[in-house]
XYZ file of C-alpha atoms in Angstrom:
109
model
C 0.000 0.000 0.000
C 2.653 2.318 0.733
C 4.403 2.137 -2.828
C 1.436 2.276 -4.486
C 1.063 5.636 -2.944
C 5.168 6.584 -4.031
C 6.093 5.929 -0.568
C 8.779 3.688 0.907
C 8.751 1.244 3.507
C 11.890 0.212 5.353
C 11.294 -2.606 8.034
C 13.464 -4.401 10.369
C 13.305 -7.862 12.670
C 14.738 -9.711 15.561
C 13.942 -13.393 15.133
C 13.923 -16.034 17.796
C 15.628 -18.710 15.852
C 14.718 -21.269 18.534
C 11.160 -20.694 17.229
C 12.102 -19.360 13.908
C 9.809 -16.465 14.766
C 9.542 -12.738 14.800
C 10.823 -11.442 18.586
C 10.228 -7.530 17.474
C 10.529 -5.454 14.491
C 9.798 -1.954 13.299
C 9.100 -0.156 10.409
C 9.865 3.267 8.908
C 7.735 4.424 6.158
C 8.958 7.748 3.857
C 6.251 9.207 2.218
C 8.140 10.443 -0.915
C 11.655 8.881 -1.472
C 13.089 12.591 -1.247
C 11.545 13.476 2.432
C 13.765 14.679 4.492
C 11.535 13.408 7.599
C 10.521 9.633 8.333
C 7.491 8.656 9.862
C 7.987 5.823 12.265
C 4.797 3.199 12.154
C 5.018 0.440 14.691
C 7.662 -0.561 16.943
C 6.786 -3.989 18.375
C 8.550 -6.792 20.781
C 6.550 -9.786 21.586
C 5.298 -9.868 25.238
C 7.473 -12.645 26.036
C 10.533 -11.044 24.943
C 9.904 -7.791 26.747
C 12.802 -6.310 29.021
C 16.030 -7.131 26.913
C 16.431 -4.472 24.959
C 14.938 -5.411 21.560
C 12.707 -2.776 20.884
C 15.998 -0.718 21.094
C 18.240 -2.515 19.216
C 15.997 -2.847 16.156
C 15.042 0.641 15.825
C 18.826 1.405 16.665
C 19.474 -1.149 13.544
C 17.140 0.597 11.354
C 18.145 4.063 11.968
C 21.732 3.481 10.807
C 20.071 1.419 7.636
C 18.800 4.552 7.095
C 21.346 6.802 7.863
C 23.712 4.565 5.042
C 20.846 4.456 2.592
C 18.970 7.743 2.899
C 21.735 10.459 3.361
C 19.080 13.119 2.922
C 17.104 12.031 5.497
C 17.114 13.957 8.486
C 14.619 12.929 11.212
C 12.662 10.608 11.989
C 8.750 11.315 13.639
C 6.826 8.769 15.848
C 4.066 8.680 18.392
C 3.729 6.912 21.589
C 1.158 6.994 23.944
C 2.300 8.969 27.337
C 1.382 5.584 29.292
C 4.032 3.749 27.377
C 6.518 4.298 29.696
C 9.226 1.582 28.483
C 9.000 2.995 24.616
C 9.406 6.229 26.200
C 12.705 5.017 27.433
C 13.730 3.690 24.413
C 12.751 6.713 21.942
C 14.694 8.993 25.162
C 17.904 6.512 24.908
C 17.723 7.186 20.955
C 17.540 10.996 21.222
C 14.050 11.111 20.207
C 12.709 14.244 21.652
C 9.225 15.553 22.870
C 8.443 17.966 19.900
C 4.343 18.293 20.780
C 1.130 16.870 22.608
C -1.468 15.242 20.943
C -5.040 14.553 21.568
C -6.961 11.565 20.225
C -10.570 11.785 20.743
C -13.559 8.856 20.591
C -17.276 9.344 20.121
C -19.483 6.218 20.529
C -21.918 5.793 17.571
């Protein structure tokens, strides 16, 4: 869906091998090849392997992809809820900073 919009989609993943399956991954989606600013989608590590560092280590891994193979790229946006203390942590560790607040709202129809 994203290239058939002109967009790009860069994704990374830890996989268990003991299980052969995904542990965590992440993905980066630029809408144009030329933006200068990423928009970070989904960061995900599977509840079981919570707490060792793999939600930081794969968008740590994809931000230096990205750095190598987008040299015009300059920053890279995401969203996380304010509960979401330990990707908090992780964006902090990164140098993600707090650039604004926003509200999501839901009406029941």
């Amino acid at each position: 869906m994203v290239s058939e919009r002109g967009g790009v989609l860069h994704t990374a993943a830890v996989l268990h091998t003991a299980t052969d399956s995904v542990a965590a991954y992440t993905e980066v989606v630029l809408r144009d090849p030329a933006d200068t600013r990423a928009l970070q989608y989904d960061t995900v590590v599977v509840p079981v392997h919570r707490g060792r560092g793999l939600g930081r280590a794969v968008k740590r891994h994809l931000m230096g992809v990205l750095a190598d193979e987008r040299p015009g790229l300059r920053e890279i946006g995401t969203t996380v809820a304010d509960e979401n203390g330990p990707m908090l942590a992780v964006n902090d560790r990164l140098g993600y900073r707090r650039e604004r607040l926003v509200g999501y709202f839901q009406a029941t129809l």
